[in-house]
Every structure is written in structure tokens, then in C-alpha cells.
Tab-separated table of C-alpha atoms and ligand atoms in Angstrom:
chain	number	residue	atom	x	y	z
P	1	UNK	CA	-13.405	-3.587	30.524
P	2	UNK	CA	-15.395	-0.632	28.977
P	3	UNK	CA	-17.267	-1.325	25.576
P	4	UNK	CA	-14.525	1.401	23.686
P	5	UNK	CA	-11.680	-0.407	25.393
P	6	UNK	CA	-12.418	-3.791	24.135
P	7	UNK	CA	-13.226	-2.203	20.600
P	8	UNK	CA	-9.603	-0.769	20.363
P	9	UNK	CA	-8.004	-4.085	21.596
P	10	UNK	CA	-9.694	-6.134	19.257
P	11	UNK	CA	-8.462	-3.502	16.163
P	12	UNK	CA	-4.571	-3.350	17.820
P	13	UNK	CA	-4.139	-7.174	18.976
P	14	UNK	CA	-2.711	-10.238	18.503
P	15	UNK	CA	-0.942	-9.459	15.760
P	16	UNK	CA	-3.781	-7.493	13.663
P	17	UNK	CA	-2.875	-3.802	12.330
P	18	UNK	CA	-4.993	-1.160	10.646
P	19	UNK	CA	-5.086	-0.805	6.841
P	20	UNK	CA	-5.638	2.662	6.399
P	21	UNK	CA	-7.666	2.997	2.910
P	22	UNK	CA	-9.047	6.495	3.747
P	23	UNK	CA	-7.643	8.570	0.637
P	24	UNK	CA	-9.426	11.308	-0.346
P	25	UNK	CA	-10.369	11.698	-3.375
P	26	UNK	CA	-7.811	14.131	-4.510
P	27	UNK	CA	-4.801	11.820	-2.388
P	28	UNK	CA	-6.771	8.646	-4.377
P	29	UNK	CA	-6.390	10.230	-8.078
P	30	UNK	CA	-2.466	11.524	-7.208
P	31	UNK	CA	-2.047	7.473	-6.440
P	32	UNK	CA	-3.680	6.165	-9.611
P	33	UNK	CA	-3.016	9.298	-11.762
P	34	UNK	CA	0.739	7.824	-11.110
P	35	UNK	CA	-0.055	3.850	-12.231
P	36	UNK	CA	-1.963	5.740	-15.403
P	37	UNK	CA	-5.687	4.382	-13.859
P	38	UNK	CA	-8.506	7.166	-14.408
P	39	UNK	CA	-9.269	7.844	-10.949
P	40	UNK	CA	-13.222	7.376	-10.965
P	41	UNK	CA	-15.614	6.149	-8.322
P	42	UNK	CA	-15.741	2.640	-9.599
P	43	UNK	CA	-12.128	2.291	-10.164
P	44	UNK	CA	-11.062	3.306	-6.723
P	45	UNK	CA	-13.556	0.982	-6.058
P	46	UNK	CA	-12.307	-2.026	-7.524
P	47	UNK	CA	-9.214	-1.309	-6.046
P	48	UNK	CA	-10.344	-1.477	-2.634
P	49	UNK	CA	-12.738	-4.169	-3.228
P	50	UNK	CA	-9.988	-6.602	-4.003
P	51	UNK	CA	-7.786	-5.311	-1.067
P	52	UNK	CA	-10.600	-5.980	1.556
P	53	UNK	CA	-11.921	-9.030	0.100
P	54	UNK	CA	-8.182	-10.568	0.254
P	55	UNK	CA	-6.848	-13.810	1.951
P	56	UNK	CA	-4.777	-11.411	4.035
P	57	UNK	CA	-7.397	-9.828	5.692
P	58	UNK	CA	-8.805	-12.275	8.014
P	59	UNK	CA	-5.581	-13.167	10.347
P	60	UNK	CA	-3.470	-10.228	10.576
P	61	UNK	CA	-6.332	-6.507	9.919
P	62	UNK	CA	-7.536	-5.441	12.746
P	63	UNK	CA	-9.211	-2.296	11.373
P	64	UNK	CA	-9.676	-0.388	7.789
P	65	UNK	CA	-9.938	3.310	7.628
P	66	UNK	CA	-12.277	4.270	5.554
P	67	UNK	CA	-13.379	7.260	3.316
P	68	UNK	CA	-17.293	8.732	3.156
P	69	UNK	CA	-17.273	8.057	-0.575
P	70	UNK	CA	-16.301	4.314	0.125
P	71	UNK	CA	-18.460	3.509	3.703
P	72	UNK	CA	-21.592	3.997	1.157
P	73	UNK	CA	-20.623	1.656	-1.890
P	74	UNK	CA	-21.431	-1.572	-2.314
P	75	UNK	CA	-19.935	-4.366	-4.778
P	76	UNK	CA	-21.300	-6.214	-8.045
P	77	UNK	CA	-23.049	-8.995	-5.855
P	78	UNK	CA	-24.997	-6.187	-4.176
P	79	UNK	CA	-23.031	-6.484	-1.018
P	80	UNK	CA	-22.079	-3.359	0.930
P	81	UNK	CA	-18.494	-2.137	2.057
P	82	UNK	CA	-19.024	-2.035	5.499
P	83	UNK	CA	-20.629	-5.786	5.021
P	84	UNK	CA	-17.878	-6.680	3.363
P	85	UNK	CA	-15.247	-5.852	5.928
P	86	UNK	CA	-17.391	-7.076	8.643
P	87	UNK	CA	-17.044	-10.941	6.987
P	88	UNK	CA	-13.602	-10.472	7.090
P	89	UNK	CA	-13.786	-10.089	11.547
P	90	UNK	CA	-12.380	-6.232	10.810
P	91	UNK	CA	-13.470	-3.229	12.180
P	92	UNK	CA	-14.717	-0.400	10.336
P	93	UNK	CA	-13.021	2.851	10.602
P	94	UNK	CA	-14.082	6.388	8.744
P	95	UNK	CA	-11.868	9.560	8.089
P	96	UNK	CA	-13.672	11.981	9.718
P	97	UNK	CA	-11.708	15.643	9.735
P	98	UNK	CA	-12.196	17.847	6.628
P	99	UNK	CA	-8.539	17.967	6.211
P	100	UNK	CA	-5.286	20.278	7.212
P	101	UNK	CA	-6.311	23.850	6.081
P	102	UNK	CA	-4.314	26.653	6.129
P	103	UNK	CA	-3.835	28.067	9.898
P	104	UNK	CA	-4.679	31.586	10.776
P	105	UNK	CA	-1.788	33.127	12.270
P	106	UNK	CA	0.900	31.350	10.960
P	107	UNK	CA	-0.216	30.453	7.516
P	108	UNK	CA	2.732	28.054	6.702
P	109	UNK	CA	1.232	25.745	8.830
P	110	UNK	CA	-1.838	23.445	8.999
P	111	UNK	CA	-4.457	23.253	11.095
P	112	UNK	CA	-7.025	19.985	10.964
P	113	UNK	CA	-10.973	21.202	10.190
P	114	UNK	CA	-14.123	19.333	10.679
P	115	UNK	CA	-15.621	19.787	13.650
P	116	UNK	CA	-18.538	21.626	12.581
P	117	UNK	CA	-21.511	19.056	12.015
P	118	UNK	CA	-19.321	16.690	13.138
P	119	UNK	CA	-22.184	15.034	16.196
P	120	UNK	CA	-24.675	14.479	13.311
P	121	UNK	CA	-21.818	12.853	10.766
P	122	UNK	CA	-20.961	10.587	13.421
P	123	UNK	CA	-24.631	9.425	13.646
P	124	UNK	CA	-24.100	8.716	10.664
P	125	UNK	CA	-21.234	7.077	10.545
P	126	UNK	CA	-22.329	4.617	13.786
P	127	UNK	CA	-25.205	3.658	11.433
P	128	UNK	CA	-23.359	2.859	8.409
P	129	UNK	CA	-21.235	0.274	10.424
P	130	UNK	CA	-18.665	2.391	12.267
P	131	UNK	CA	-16.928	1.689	15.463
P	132	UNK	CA	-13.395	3.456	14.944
P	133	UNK	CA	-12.706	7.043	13.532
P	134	UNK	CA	-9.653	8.757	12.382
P	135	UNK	CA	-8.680	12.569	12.809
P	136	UNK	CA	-4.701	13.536	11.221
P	137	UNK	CA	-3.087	16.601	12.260
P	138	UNK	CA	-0.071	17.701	10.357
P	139	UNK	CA	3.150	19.496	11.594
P	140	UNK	CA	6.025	20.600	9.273
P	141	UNK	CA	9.698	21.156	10.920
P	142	UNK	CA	11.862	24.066	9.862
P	143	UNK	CA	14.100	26.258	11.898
P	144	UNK	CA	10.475	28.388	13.124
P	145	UNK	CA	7.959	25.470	13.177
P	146	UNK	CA	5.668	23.593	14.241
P	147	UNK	CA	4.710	26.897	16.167
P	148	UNK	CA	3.219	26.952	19.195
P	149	UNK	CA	-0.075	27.684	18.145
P	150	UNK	CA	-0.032	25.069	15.296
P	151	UNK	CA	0.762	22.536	18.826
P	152	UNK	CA	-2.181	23.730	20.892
P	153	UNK	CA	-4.801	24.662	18.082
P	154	UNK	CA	-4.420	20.919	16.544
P	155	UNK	CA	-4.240	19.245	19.965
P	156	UNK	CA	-7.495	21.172	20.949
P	157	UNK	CA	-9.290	20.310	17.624
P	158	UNK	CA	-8.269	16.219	18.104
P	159	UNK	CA	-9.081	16.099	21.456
P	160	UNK	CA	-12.648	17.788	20.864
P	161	UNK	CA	-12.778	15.685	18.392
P	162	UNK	CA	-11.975	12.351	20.902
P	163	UNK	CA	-14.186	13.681	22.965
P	164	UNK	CA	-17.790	14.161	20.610
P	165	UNK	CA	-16.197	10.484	19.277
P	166	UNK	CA	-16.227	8.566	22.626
P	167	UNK	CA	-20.108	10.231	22.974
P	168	UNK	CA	-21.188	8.523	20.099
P	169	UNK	CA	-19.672	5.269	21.244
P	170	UNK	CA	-16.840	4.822	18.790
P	171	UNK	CA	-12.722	4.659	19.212
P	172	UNK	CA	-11.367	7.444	18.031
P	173	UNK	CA	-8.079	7.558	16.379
P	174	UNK	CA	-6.080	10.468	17.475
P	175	UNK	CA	-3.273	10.987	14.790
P	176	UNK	CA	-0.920	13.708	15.108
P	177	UNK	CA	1.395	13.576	12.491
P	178	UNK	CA	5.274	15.086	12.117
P	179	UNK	CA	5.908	15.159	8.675
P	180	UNK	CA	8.943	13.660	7.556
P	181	UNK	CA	10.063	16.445	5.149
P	182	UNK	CA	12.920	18.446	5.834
P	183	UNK	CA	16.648	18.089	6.741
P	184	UNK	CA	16.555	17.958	10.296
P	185	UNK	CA	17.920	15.310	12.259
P	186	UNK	CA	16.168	12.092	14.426
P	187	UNK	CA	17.020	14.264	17.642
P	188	UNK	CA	14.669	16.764	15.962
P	189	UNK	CA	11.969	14.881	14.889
P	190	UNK	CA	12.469	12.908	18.896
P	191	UNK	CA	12.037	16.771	20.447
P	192	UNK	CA	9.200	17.870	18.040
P	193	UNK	CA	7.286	14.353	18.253
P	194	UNK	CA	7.444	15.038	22.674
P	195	UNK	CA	6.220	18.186	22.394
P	196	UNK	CA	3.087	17.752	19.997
P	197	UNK	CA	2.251	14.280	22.079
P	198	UNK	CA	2.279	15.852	25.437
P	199	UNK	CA	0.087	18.785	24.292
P	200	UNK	CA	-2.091	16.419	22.864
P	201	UNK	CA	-2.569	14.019	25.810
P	202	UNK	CA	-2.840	17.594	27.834
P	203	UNK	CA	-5.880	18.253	25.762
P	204	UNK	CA	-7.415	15.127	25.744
P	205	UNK	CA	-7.018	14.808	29.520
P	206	UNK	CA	-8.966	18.518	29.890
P	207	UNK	CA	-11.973	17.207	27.603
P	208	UNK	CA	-12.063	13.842	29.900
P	209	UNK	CA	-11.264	11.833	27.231
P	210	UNK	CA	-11.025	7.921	28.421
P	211	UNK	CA	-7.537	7.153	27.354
P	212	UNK	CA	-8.333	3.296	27.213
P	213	UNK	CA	-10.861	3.563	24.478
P	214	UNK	CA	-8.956	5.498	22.187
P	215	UNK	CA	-5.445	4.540	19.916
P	216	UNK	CA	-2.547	6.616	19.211
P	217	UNK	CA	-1.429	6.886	15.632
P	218	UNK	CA	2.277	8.435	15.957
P	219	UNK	CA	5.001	9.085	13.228
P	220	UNK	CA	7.873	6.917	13.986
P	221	UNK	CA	10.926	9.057	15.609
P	222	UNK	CA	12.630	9.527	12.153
P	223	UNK	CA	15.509	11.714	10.355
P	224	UNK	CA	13.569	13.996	7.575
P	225	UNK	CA	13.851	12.695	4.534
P	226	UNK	CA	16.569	15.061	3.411
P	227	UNK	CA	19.095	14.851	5.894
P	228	UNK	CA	22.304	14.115	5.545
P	229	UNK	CA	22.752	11.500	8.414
P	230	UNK	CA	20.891	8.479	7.859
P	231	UNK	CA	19.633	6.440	10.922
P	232	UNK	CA	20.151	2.916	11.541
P	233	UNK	CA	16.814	0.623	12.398
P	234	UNK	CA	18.109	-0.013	15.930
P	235	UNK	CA	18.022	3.900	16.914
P	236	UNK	CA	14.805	4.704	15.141
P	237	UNK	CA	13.486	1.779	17.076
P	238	UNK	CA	14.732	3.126	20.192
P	239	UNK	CA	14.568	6.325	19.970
P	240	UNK	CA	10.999	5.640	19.015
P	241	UNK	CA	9.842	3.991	22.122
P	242	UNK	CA	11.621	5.829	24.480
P	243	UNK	CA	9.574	8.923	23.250
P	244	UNK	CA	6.674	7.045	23.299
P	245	UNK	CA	7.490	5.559	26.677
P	246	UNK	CA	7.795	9.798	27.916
P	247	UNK	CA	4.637	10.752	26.701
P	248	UNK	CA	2.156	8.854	26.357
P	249	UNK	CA	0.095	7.752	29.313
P	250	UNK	CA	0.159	4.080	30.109
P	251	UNK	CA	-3.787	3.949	30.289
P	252	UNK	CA	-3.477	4.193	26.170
P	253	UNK	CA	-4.075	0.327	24.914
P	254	UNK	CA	-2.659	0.548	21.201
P	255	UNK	CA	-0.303	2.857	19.409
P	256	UNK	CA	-0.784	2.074	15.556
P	257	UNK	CA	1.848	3.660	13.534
P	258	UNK	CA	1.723	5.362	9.896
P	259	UNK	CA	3.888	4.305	7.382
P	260	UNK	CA	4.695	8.498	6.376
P	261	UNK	CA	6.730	8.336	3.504
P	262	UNK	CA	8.531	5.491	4.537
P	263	UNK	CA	9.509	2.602	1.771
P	264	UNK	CA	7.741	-1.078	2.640
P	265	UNK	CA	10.756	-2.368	3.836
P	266	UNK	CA	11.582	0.516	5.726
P	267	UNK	CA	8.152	0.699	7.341
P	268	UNK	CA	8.121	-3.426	8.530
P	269	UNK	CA	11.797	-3.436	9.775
P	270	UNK	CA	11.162	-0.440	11.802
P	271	UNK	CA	8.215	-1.862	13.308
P	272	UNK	CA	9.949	-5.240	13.856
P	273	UNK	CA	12.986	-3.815	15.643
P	274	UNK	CA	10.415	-1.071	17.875
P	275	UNK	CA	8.489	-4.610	18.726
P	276	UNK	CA	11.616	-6.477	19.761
P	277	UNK	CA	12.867	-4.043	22.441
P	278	UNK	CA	9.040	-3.254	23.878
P	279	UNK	CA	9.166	-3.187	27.410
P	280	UNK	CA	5.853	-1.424	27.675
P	281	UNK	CA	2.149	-2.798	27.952
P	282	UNK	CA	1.262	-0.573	24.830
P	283	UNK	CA	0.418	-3.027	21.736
P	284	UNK	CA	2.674	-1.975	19.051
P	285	UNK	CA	1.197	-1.999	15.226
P	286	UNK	CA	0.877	-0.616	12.351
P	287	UNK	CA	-2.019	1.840	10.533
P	288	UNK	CA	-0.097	1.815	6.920
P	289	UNK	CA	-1.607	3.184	3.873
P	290	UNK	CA	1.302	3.759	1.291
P	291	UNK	CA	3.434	0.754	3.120
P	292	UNK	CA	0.736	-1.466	2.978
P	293	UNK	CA	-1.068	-0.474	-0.656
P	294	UNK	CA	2.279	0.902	-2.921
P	295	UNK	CA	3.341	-2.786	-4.106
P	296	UNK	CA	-0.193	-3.603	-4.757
P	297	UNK	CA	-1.099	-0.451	-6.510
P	298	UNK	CA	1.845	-1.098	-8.717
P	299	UNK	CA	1.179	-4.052	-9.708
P	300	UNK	CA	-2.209	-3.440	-10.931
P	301	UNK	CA	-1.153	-0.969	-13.091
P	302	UNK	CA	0.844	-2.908	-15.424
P	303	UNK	CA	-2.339	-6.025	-14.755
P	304	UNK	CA	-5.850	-4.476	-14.541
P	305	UNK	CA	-7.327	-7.758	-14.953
P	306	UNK	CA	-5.524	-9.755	-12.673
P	307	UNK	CA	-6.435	-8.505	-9.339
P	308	UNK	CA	-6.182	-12.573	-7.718
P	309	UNK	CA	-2.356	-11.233	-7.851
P	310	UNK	CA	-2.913	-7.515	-6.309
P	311	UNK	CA	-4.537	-9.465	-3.705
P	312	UNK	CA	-1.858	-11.863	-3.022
P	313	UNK	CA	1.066	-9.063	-3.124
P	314	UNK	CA	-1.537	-7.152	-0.347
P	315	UNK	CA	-1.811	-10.130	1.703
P	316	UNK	CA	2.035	-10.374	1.692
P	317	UNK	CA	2.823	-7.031	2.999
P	318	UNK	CA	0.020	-7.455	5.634
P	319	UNK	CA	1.602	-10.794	6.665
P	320	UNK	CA	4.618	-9.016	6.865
P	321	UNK	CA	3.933	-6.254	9.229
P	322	UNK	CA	2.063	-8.837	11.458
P	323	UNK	CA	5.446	-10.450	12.224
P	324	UNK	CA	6.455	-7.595	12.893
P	325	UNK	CA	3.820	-6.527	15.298
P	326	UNK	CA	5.144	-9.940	16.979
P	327	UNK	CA	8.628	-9.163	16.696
P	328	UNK	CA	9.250	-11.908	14.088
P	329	UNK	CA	9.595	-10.332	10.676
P	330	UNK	CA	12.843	-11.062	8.622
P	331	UNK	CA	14.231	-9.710	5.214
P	332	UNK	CA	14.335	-13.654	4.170
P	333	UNK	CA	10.783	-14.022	4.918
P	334	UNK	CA	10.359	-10.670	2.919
P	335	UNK	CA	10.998	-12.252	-0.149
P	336	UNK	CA	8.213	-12.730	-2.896
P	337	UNK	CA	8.235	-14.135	-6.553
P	338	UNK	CA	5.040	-11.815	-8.424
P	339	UNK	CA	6.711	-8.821	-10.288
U	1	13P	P1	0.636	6.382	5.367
U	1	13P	O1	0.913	5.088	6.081
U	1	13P	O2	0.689	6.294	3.882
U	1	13P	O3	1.415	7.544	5.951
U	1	13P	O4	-0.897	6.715	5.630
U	1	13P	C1	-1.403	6.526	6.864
U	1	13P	C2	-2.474	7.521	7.090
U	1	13P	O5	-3.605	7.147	7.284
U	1	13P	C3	-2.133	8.932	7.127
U	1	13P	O6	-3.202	9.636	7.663
């Protein structure tokens, strides 16, 4: 077993997911700017702090995603982040793309920057603690898009990005996202999600990518948020793994899925019903930020000093979605008592 492969198994496995903390700034002050928290660097700070300091931590994250600004703090007792996730047995992960710009061509759409200085950054990054990295593409449906060139210009960017990743001895992340918006329906989102995953591993193949040290980070097959039909858990959860079962190549170890929009709820009974029918050797998680933070964040609004209870309500969700990574999540067990 290669170095990258074991990395990625220890991140996706036995019943650990990803807590994806990597915000940027501006995404960071949109979250507190909403729970009326000024969104400065200590704040966003002590936020974090208490997430990756939790009980919850230990037993069921895998990995935490974080941003630059965070990798290079350090808490009151002088300890650094990256120290501080290390106690816990996690991984450290770092954002690494500069974000969805603007595309040339078809300017409704996004393409992912950052791969300019990106060798050095991830010198960097290795140094600082690093062993996983994340890179998000984004792709909008509508009647005209995603385009073809929004496909093939954002699986070429992620797979050169795999690719100068793997050289500098981390896992990359390869995250190509379908947005949820829109009033398109699940078969939609099935047929867009196929397309954009088999251009991607079509990249990463071309750029000799090594499939087993890297994990997928997929939407969920999904209806857009405005449509008209709502889908049961059951066909999400099947539709979801049959596309996954079509297009991604068996040599990938973990498929860690975002959360996209999706309630809490919503996001751990999906992931509990995609984990009951897998038939596949893929290990099945989860790499939430909004499902895994949103209750949390909340709650620490209305209680800036008592963060003991942000951590429990943290540690709750992330208990949660590990049952679900084993297929043993119910609503019943759902149920907590700190409002
Ligand atoms: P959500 O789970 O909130 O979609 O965030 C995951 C993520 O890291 C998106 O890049």
C-alpha cells in the first residue's frame, strides 16, 4: 500500500468523515454576519478552536479542511492549529484553489483558479502539517449549462492540480461540485453529475494521477432546490450510487460527500440510506461544512460564552453522520435536548 493510499484510508475509514472548516474569509463573515458575530480573525478563531478541540473529534473525524488564515494560528496556551488537530488522531487538510472566477468564454459560469504558485504553496503547506488538500469546482444547471468548456477547463485545472498534489506527497481532494440551485429534476442533476465525473477521471487519468491516493468529494445526485418534485431518501440514495458506481473508477478508496445546501437531517439520512445499499468497495462518508457546523454556529450566537455546549451540539452531528457512514443512523438517535 502506497504512502498516499494509506493517508486517504486513514481520513475516509472506519467510520471517520471530513469536517470541512475551510471558509474563506468572505464565506466565514456571510456565516457569522448571519448569528450577528463580527467576523474577525480571533473570532473565527474561537469558533474553530472549540470545534477541533471537541469530544467529537477523536472517534468519528477523519480529516479537517482547513483555510491559509487558520493552518498558521495558534491558541491562548500557545499551541498551534495544525498541533491541535494532530492530538485529536486527524489529518490536516488546506483549501488550496483561489476560488471559482468568472470563465472566459462563457462568463455565466465558473472556472476554479490557483494553479499559479501553486508547487511552492504546497511546500508550504507540507511544512505547516499538511497531508490532504482540497480543490472545488463549481457547475450551475440551466437549460445551456454546465457548458462544455466549463466540463473540460475545470476537469483540466483539478486534475493538474491532483497531479502537482500527489508530487508533493499529499492526498488531494478532487471536488467537483453541481450546484444544487435551479429547478431541474434528480434525472438532471444524475446526467450532469456523469458527465462532469467522467471528464474529470478522463483528466486525471491523462496527468497519471494515482487514483488510490486521492478522494472524491461528489454532490449527492439531488433535485435542485427549486423543483417542484421532491425526492424521497431511497432514490437519492440510489440514484446516487448507481452514478457513482458508472463513473468512478474502482481504484478510488474514499468518496467523501458535501453537505451543498442540504439541511442536517437531510445531509445524515441521505448518507445513511447511500451506506445501507453500498455494494461497492468505495468507503462512503461525509466532508460537511454547513451540515456539520449550522447547529453549532447557531447556538453560539445566542451563547458566546458557553462554547462547552457548541462543542457538544458539534460532537452530536459528527456522531451522527458516523452512523451513518456505518449504515446505522436513525431519526430517534437524532434527537438532542440543548436549544
Ligand atoms: P458544504 O458541506 O457546506 O457544502 O461544504 C463543503 C465544502 O467544503 C464545499 O467546498
Amino acid at each position: 500500500m502506497t504512502e498516499l493510499n494509506q493517508t486517504a484510508l486513514k481520513i475516509v475509514s472506519n467510520g471517520k468523515g471530513i469536517l470541512a472548516a475551510d471558509e474563506s474569509t468572505g464565506t466565514m463573515t456571510k456565516r457569522l454576519d448571519s448569528i450577528n458575530v463580527a467576523s474577525s480573525p480571533e473570532n473565527r478563531l474561537i469558533f474553530r478552536e472549540a470545534l477541533f478541540s471537541s469530544n467529537g473529534m477523536e472517534n468519528f473525524i477523519g480529516g479537517v479542511i482547513l483555510f491559509d488564515e487558520t493552518i498558521k494560528q495558534s491558541t491562548k496556551s500557545g499551541n498551534s492549529i495544525p498541533e491541535l488537530i494532530n492530538q485529536s488522531g486527524a489529518v490536516i487538510g488546506i483549501k488550496v484553489d483561489a476560488g471559482a472566477k468568472i470563465l472566459a468564454g462563457s462568463p455565466e459560469e465558473k472556472v476554479t483558479e490557483g494553479l499559479d504558485g501553486l508547487r511552492e504553496r504546497l511546500t508550504e503547506y507540507y511544512k505547516l502539517g499538511a497531508r490532504f488538500t482540497k480543490w472545488r469546482a463549481v457547475y450551475n444547471i440551466t437549460e445551456k449549462h454546465p457548458s462544455e468548456l466549463a466540463i473540460k477547463s475545470n476537469a483540466h485545472a483539478l486534475a493538474r492540480y491532483a497531479a502537482l498534489v500527489q508530487e508533493a506527497n499529499m492526498v488531494p481532494i478532487v471536488e467537483p461540485e453541481v450546484l444544487m440551485d435551479g429547478d431541474h429534476d434528480i434525472n438532471k442533476c444524475y446526467e450532469v453529475t456523469a458527465k462532469v465525473l467522467n471528464e474529470c477521471y478522463k483528466e486525471l487519468k491523462l496527468h497519471n494521477v494515482d487514483l488510490k491516493g486521492t478522494i472524491l468529494k461528489p454532490n449527492m445526485i439531488l433535485p435542485g432546490n427549486g423543483s417542484k418534485n421532491e425526492s424521497r431518501t431511497g432514490e437519492i440514495a440510489k440514484m446516487t450510487l448507481k452514478c457513482l458506481k458508472e463513473n468512478v473508477p474502482g481504484e478510488v478508496p474514499g468518496i467523501a460527500f458535501l453537505s451543498g445546501g442540504q439541511t442536517e437531517i437531510e445531509a445524515t439520512q441521505n448518507l445513511n440510506e447511500i451506506n445501507k445499499i453500498n455494494d461497492t468497495n468505495f468507503a462512503l462518508t461525509f466532508s460537511y461544512g454547513r451540515a456539520l457546523q449550522q447547529s453549532a454556529l447557531q447556538y453560539w450566537g445566542k451563547n458566546q460564552e458557553d462554547l462547552v455546549n457548541v462543542q457538544e451540539i458539534f460532537s452530536h452531528r459528527a456522531k451522527m453522520n458516523s452512523l451513518s457512514t456505518l449504515a446505522r443512523w436513525t431519526e430517534n438517535l437524532d434527537k438532542i435536548n440543548i436549544q
